[in-house]
Amino acid sequence: MKYFEENNIVHLTEQDSFDIEQTLECGQCFRFEKKDEKEYRIIAKGKVLNLKQTDDETILFPCTAEDFENIWFDYFDLGRNYEHVKTILSEDPELKKAIAFGSGIRILNQDPFECLVSFIISQNNRIPMIKKVIKNISERWGKEVGGEYLFPDICSLENSDGASLMECKTGFRHKYITDCLEKLKRGDIKLEELKQKDTETAKRELMSIKGVGTKVADCVLLFSYGRSEVFPTDVWIKRVMEHIYFGDSDRTIGEIHSFAKEKWGKYAGFAQQYLFYYARTLKISKK
DNA sequence: AACCAGGGGCCGG
DNA sequence: CCGGCCCATGGT
């Protein structure tokens, strides 16, 4: 991964397996805004960052060399060899098509708290609406940085209540967010300590929060704790998996989940993300 | 195990 | 314009 910094702009000149559009639009994060073709703004890690990608390079701005090395290199998972991941998963001819389609996807390393609340909001909801709700919450309790609002930290969000969360259009999920905040405040769950725990234990703890089931817990583990062995299984994944591997016949979420875990092991999370992007953008039929 | 939880977009009529 | 259906689900 080659890069240099000049005038507070970082130029990424070697960008194998990195497409900003695919990485941001594949459904793993919600605080981004499309400015133009291959031009995005993200709000993450306490900062506002603009990205613009051309055939030759990706530029990140405003961004010092230090911020790139300390924050964004990890956030965009740039230290991982995705060619290797794709080679392993391409042994499966069906998956190979999905990988060719989203070959520039990288799995982000997001903030656990923001990720957790975001995926609680995601349940039975659509992406544009999820983005709107998170933006509402950020504008109400988050810190302003350069005209944008950061997702609030735990302390700031503890000033919320059911009614104010409803005003942010969280709908019936407001009580789940309240329960989440309560458990974090009491120290029943320490998000920082989950990093040291094995995936099953971390998953169990996350699922003790009301409104966090297997799917939401898996998303948090994959998108903010780097647990690539999980396989978040939702209706889209169910559909595309039934289509590809089961001749369009009905399977339960549980059957799909264990099939994928068995088949892809520690690469299941990557497979899931390629399949999700493939299914969503091709709009695989709902039968 | 069916049903319900806001809210809003989309679709057929 | 309006009803019905669906949505990166989980609780009851």
CSV table of C-alpha atoms (C1' of nucleotides) in Angstrom, one decimal:
chain,number,residue,atom,x,y,z
A,1,MET,CA,0.0,0.0,0.0
A,2,LYS,CA,1.9,3.1,-1.2
A,3,TYR,CA,0.9,6.6,-0.2
A,4,PHE,CA,2.3,10.1,0.3
A,5,GLU,CA,1.0,13.2,2.0
A,6,GLU,CA,1.1,16.8,0.5
A,7,ASN,CA,-0.8,19.9,1.7
A,8,ASN,CA,-3.0,17.9,4.1
A,9,ILE,CA,-4.0,15.5,1.3
A,10,VAL,CA,-3.0,11.9,1.4
A,11,HIS,CA,-2.6,10.2,-2.0
A,12,LEU,CA,-3.1,6.5,-2.0
A,13,THR,CA,-1.3,5.5,-5.2
A,14,GLU,CA,-1.5,1.7,-4.9
A,15,GLN,CA,-5.1,0.7,-4.4
A,16,ASP,CA,-5.5,-3.0,-5.0
A,17,SER,CA,-8.9,-4.4,-3.8
A,18,PHE,CA,-10.1,-1.0,-2.7
A,19,ASP,CA,-13.1,0.7,-4.3
A,20,ILE,CA,-14.6,3.5,-2.1
A,21,GLU,CA,-18.0,3.2,-3.7
A,22,GLN,CA,-18.3,-0.6,-3.1
A,23,THR,CA,-16.8,-0.3,0.3
A,24,LEU,CA,-19.2,2.4,1.5
A,25,GLU,CA,-22.3,1.4,-0.4
A,26,CYS,CA,-22.2,-2.3,0.6
A,27,GLY,CA,-24.4,-1.7,3.7
A,28,GLN,CA,-21.8,-2.0,6.4
A,29,CYS,CA,-21.8,1.7,7.4
A,30,PHE,CA,-24.3,4.6,7.3
A,31,ARG,CA,-22.4,7.9,7.9
A,32,PHE,CA,-21.4,8.7,4.4
A,33,GLU,CA,-22.6,11.0,1.7
A,34,LYS,CA,-22.1,10.6,-2.1
A,35,LYS,CA,-20.8,14.0,-3.4
A,36,ASP,CA,-20.2,12.9,-7.0
A,37,GLU,CA,-19.1,9.9,-9.0
A,38,LYS,CA,-16.4,8.1,-6.9
A,39,GLU,CA,-16.4,11.0,-4.5
A,40,TYR,CA,-17.6,10.6,-0.9
A,41,ARG,CA,-17.6,12.2,2.5
A,42,ILE,CA,-17.6,10.1,5.6
A,43,ILE,CA,-18.1,10.9,9.2
A,44,ALA,CA,-16.2,8.5,11.4
A,45,LYS,CA,-13.5,8.3,14.1
A,46,GLY,CA,-14.3,11.8,15.4
A,47,LYS,CA,-13.5,13.3,12.0
A,48,VAL,CA,-14.9,14.3,8.7
A,49,LEU,CA,-13.0,12.9,5.7
A,50,ASN,CA,-13.5,13.4,2.0
A,51,LEU,CA,-12.4,10.7,-0.5
A,52,LYS,CA,-12.1,10.9,-4.2
A,53,GLN,CA,-11.0,8.0,-6.3
A,54,THR,CA,-9.7,7.9,-9.9
A,55,ASP,CA,-8.1,5.1,-11.9
A,56,ASP,CA,-4.6,6.1,-10.6
A,57,GLU,CA,-5.2,7.0,-7.0
A,58,THR,CA,-7.5,7.7,-4.1
A,59,ILE,CA,-7.1,11.0,-2.3
A,60,LEU,CA,-8.1,11.6,1.3
A,61,PHE,CA,-8.6,15.1,2.7
A,62,PRO,CA,-8.2,16.8,5.0
A,63,CYS,CA,-5.8,14.2,6.3
A,64,THR,CA,-2.3,14.3,7.7
A,65,ALA,CA,0.2,11.4,7.2
A,66,GLU,CA,-0.2,10.7,11.0
A,67,ASP,CA,-4.0,10.4,10.8
A,68,PHE,CA,-3.7,8.1,7.8
A,69,GLU,CA,-1.3,5.8,9.6
A,70,ASN,CA,-3.0,5.9,13.0
A,71,ILE,CA,-6.7,6.0,12.0
A,72,TRP,CA,-7.6,5.4,8.3
A,73,PHE,CA,-5.2,2.6,7.5
A,74,ASP,CA,-6.9,0.5,10.1
A,75,TYR,CA,-10.4,1.9,9.5
A,76,PHE,CA,-10.3,0.8,5.8
A,77,ASP,CA,-8.5,-2.4,6.7
A,78,LEU,CA,-5.7,-1.5,4.3
A,79,GLY,CA,-3.2,-3.9,6.0
A,80,ARG,CA,-5.1,-7.0,4.9
A,81,ASN,CA,-4.3,-8.9,1.8
A,82,TYR,CA,-7.7,-9.1,0.0
A,83,GLU,CA,-6.2,-10.8,-3.0
A,84,HIS,CA,-5.5,-13.8,-0.7
A,85,VAL,CA,-9.1,-13.7,0.7
A,86,LYS,CA,-10.5,-13.6,-2.8
A,87,THR,CA,-8.3,-16.4,-4.0
A,88,ILE,CA,-9.5,-18.7,-1.2
A,89,LEU,CA,-13.2,-17.8,-1.7
A,90,SER,CA,-13.0,-18.0,-5.5
A,91,GLU,CA,-12.6,-21.8,-5.3
A,92,ASP,CA,-16.4,-21.7,-5.2
A,93,PRO,CA,-17.5,-20.9,-8.8
A,94,GLU,CA,-20.7,-19.3,-7.6
A,95,LEU,CA,-19.1,-17.1,-5.1
A,96,LYS,CA,-16.5,-16.1,-7.7
A,97,LYS,CA,-19.1,-14.2,-9.6
A,98,ALA,CA,-20.1,-12.2,-6.5
A,99,ILE,CA,-16.5,-11.4,-5.8
A,100,ALA,CA,-15.9,-10.2,-9.4
A,101,PHE,CA,-18.8,-7.9,-8.9
A,102,GLY,CA,-17.6,-6.4,-5.6
A,103,SER,CA,-13.9,-6.9,-5.9
A,104,GLY,CA,-13.1,-3.6,-4.2
A,105,ILE,CA,-15.0,-4.2,-1.0
A,106,ARG,CA,-13.1,-3.9,2.2
A,107,ILE,CA,-14.6,-4.6,5.6
A,108,LEU,CA,-14.3,-1.5,7.8
A,109,ASN,CA,-13.2,-1.4,11.4
A,110,GLN,CA,-15.8,0.9,12.9
A,111,ASP,CA,-16.4,2.2,16.3
A,112,PRO,CA,-18.2,-0.5,18.3
A,113,PHE,CA,-20.7,1.8,20.1
A,114,GLU,CA,-21.8,3.6,16.9
A,115,CYS,CA,-22.0,0.3,15.1
A,116,LEU,CA,-24.1,-1.3,17.8
A,117,VAL,CA,-26.7,1.5,18.0
A,118,SER,CA,-26.7,1.7,14.2
A,119,PHE,CA,-27.5,-2.0,13.7
A,120,ILE,CA,-30.2,-1.9,16.4
A,121,ILE,CA,-31.8,0.8,14.3
A,122,SER,CA,-31.3,-1.2,11.1
A,123,GLN,CA,-33.7,-3.9,12.2
A,124,ASN,CA,-36.8,-4.1,10.0
A,125,ASN,CA,-35.7,-0.9,8.4
A,126,ARG,CA,-34.4,0.4,5.0
A,127,ILE,CA,-30.9,1.9,4.4
A,128,PRO,CA,-32.0,5.4,3.5
A,129,MET,CA,-34.2,5.5,6.7
A,130,ILE,CA,-31.4,4.1,8.8
A,131,LYS,CA,-29.1,6.8,7.6
A,132,LYS,CA,-31.7,9.5,8.4
A,133,VAL,CA,-32.3,8.2,11.9
A,134,ILE,CA,-28.6,8.1,12.7
A,135,LYS,CA,-28.1,11.6,11.3
A,136,ASN,CA,-31.0,12.8,13.5
A,137,ILE,CA,-29.4,11.3,16.6
A,138,SER,CA,-26.0,12.8,15.7
A,139,GLU,CA,-27.4,16.3,15.1
A,140,ARG,CA,-29.2,16.1,18.5
A,141,TRP,CA,-26.5,14.7,20.8
A,142,GLY,CA,-23.3,14.7,18.7
A,143,LYS,CA,-20.4,17.1,18.6
A,144,GLU,CA,-20.1,19.4,15.6
A,145,VAL,CA,-17.0,19.1,13.5
A,146,GLY,CA,-16.7,21.2,10.4
A,147,GLY,CA,-20.4,21.6,9.8
A,148,GLU,CA,-21.1,17.9,10.3
A,149,TYR,CA,-22.2,16.1,13.5
A,150,LEU,CA,-20.3,13.2,14.9
A,151,PHE,CA,-22.2,10.2,16.2
A,152,PRO,CA,-22.5,10.9,20.0
A,153,ASP,CA,-20.4,9.1,22.5
A,154,ILE,CA,-22.1,7.0,25.2
A,155,CYS,CA,-22.1,9.8,27.8
A,156,SER,CA,-23.8,12.3,25.5
A,157,LEU,CA,-26.4,9.8,24.4
A,158,GLU,CA,-27.3,9.0,28.0
A,159,ASN,CA,-29.1,12.4,28.0
A,160,SER,CA,-31.7,10.8,25.7
A,161,ASP,CA,-35.0,9.2,26.7
A,162,GLY,CA,-37.7,7.3,24.9
A,163,ALA,CA,-39.5,10.4,23.8
A,164,SER,CA,-36.5,12.2,22.4
A,165,LEU,CA,-35.4,9.1,20.6
A,166,MET,CA,-38.8,8.8,19.1
A,167,GLU,CA,-38.4,12.3,17.7
A,168,CYS,CA,-35.4,11.1,15.9
A,169,LYS,CA,-37.6,8.5,14.2
A,170,THR,CA,-36.2,5.4,15.9
A,171,GLY,CA,-39.8,4.1,16.1
A,172,PHE,CA,-40.3,1.0,18.2
A,173,ARG,CA,-36.5,0.6,18.6
A,174,HIS,CA,-36.2,3.4,21.1
A,175,LYS,CA,-36.6,1.0,24.0
A,176,TYR,CA,-33.8,-1.2,22.6
A,177,ILE,CA,-31.5,1.8,22.5
A,178,THR,CA,-32.4,2.8,26.1
A,179,ASP,CA,-31.8,-0.7,27.3
A,180,CYS,CA,-28.4,-0.7,25.5
A,181,LEU,CA,-27.4,2.6,27.1
A,182,GLU,CA,-28.5,1.3,30.5
A,183,LYS,CA,-26.4,-1.9,30.2
A,184,LEU,CA,-23.3,0.1,29.1
A,185,LYS,CA,-23.8,2.7,31.8
A,186,ARG,CA,-24.1,0.0,34.5
A,187,GLY,CA,-21.0,-1.7,33.2
A,188,ASP,CA,-22.9,-5.0,32.5
A,189,ILE,CA,-21.2,-4.9,29.1
A,190,LYS,CA,-17.9,-3.2,28.5
A,191,LEU,CA,-17.5,-2.7,24.7
A,192,GLU,CA,-13.7,-2.1,25.1
A,193,GLU,CA,-13.3,-5.4,26.9
A,194,LEU,CA,-15.1,-7.4,24.3
A,195,LYS,CA,-12.0,-7.0,22.1
A,196,GLN,CA,-10.2,-9.4,24.3
A,197,LYS,CA,-13.0,-12.0,24.5
A,198,ASP,CA,-13.6,-14.9,22.2
A,199,THR,CA,-16.3,-14.4,19.6
A,200,GLU,CA,-18.9,-16.6,21.2
A,201,THR,CA,-18.6,-14.9,24.5
A,202,ALA,CA,-18.7,-11.4,23.0
A,203,LYS,CA,-21.8,-12.4,20.9
A,204,ARG,CA,-23.6,-13.7,24.0
A,205,GLU,CA,-22.9,-10.5,25.9
A,206,LEU,CA,-24.1,-8.3,23.0
A,207,MET,CA,-27.3,-10.4,22.7
A,208,SER,CA,-28.1,-9.7,26.3
A,209,ILE,CA,-29.2,-6.3,25.1
A,210,LYS,CA,-32.9,-6.1,24.1
A,211,GLY,CA,-33.2,-5.7,20.4
A,212,VAL,CA,-29.9,-7.4,19.7
A,213,GLY,CA,-30.3,-10.8,18.2
A,214,THR,CA,-28.0,-13.1,16.2
A,215,LYS,CA,-28.1,-10.9,13.1
A,216,VAL,CA,-27.4,-7.6,14.8
A,217,ALA,CA,-24.7,-9.1,17.0
A,218,ASP,CA,-22.9,-10.6,14.0
A,219,CYS,CA,-22.9,-7.3,12.2
A,220,VAL,CA,-21.3,-5.6,15.2
A,221,LEU,CA,-18.7,-8.4,15.5
A,222,LEU,CA,-17.9,-8.2,11.8
A,223,PHE,CA,-17.9,-4.5,11.2
A,224,SER,CA,-16.3,-3.2,14.5
A,225,TYR,CA,-14.5,-6.2,16.1
A,226,GLY,CA,-12.9,-7.7,13.0
A,227,ARG,CA,-14.5,-11.1,13.6
A,228,SER,CA,-14.4,-12.4,10.1
A,229,GLU,CA,-15.8,-15.9,11.0
A,230,VAL,CA,-19.3,-14.6,11.6
A,231,PHE,CA,-22.0,-14.7,8.9
A,232,PRO,CA,-24.8,-12.1,9.5
A,233,THR,CA,-27.8,-13.8,7.9
A,234,ASP,CA,-30.7,-11.6,6.9
A,235,VAL,CA,-33.5,-11.9,4.4
A,236,TRP,CA,-31.2,-10.8,1.5
A,237,ILE,CA,-28.6,-13.3,2.3
A,238,LYS,CA,-31.2,-16.0,2.8
A,239,ARG,CA,-32.6,-15.3,-0.6
A,240,VAL,CA,-29.3,-15.2,-2.5
A,241,MET,CA,-28.0,-18.3,-0.7
A,242,GLU,CA,-31.2,-20.2,-1.4
A,243,HIS,CA,-30.9,-19.1,-5.0
A,244,ILE,CA,-27.2,-20.1,-5.4
A,245,TYR,CA,-27.0,-23.3,-3.3
A,246,PHE,CA,-30.4,-24.7,-2.7
A,247,GLY,CA,-32.2,-24.4,-6.1
A,248,ASP,CA,-34.5,-21.6,-4.8
A,249,SER,CA,-36.0,-23.9,-2.2
A,250,ASP,CA,-36.9,-22.7,1.3
A,251,ARG,CA,-34.3,-22.9,4.1
A,252,THR,CA,-34.4,-21.4,7.5
A,253,ILE,CA,-32.1,-18.6,8.6
A,254,GLY,CA,-30.5,-21.1,10.9
A,255,GLU,CA,-29.8,-23.6,8.2
A,256,ILE,CA,-28.3,-21.0,5.9
A,257,HIS,CA,-26.1,-19.7,8.8
A,258,SER,CA,-24.6,-23.1,9.7
A,259,PHE,CA,-24.1,-24.0,6.1
A,260,ALA,CA,-22.1,-20.9,5.5
A,261,LYS,CA,-20.1,-21.1,8.7
A,262,GLU,CA,-19.2,-24.7,7.8
A,263,LYS,CA,-18.3,-23.8,4.2
A,264,TRP,CA,-16.2,-20.7,4.7
A,265,GLY,CA,-14.9,-20.8,8.2
A,266,LYS,CA,-12.9,-17.7,9.1
A,267,TYR,CA,-13.6,-16.2,5.7
A,268,ALA,CA,-17.4,-16.4,6.2
A,269,GLY,CA,-17.7,-12.7,6.9
A,270,PHE,CA,-16.0,-11.7,3.7
A,271,ALA,CA,-18.2,-14.1,1.7
A,272,GLN,CA,-21.3,-12.6,3.3
A,273,GLN,CA,-20.3,-9.1,2.3
A,274,TYR,CA,-19.6,-10.1,-1.3
A,275,LEU,CA,-22.9,-11.9,-1.5
A,276,PHE,CA,-24.9,-9.1,0.1
A,277,TYR,CA,-23.6,-6.5,-2.3
A,278,TYR,CA,-24.2,-8.8,-5.2
A,279,ALA,CA,-27.7,-9.7,-4.2
A,280,ARG,CA,-28.7,-6.1,-3.4
A,281,THR,CA,-27.4,-4.4,-6.5
A,282,LEU,CA,-28.7,-7.2,-8.8
A,283,LYS,CA,-31.9,-7.2,-6.9
A,284,ILE,CA,-32.2,-11.0,-6.9
A,285,SER,CA,-35.9,-11.8,-7.1
A,286,LYS,CA,-38.0,-12.2,-4.0
A,287,LYS,CA,-40.0,-15.1,-5.5
B,1,DA,C1',-45.6,-19.6,16.5
B,2,DA,C1',-48.1,-15.8,14.8
B,3,DC,C1',-48.0,-11.2,15.4
B,4,DC,C1',-46.5,-6.8,16.4
B,5,DA,C1',-43.5,-2.6,16.7
B,6,DG,C1',-43.1,3.4,13.6
B,7,DG,C1',-42.3,5.2,9.6
B,8,DG,C1',-41.9,5.8,4.9
B,9,DG,C1',-41.1,4.3,0.0
B,10,DC,C1',-43.0,1.7,-3.7
B,11,DC,C1',-46.4,-0.4,-6.5
B,12,DG,C1',-50.8,-1.6,-8.6
B,13,DG,C1',-55.3,0.0,-9.2
C,1,DC,C1',-54.8,9.2,-4.2
C,2,DC,C1',-55.0,5.1,-1.5
C,3,DG,C1',-54.4,0.5,0.5
C,4,DG,C1',-51.2,-3.2,0.9
C,5,DC,C1',-46.7,-4.7,1.3
C,6,DC,C1',-42.0,-4.6,2.5
C,7,DC,C1',-37.9,-3.3,5.1
C,8,DA,C1',-29.7,-5.7,6.9
C,9,DT,C1',-35.4,-8.2,13.1
C,10,DG,C1',-36.3,-9.4,17.7
C,11,DG,C1',-39.6,-9.7,21.6
C,12,DT,C1',-43.7,-11.4,23.4
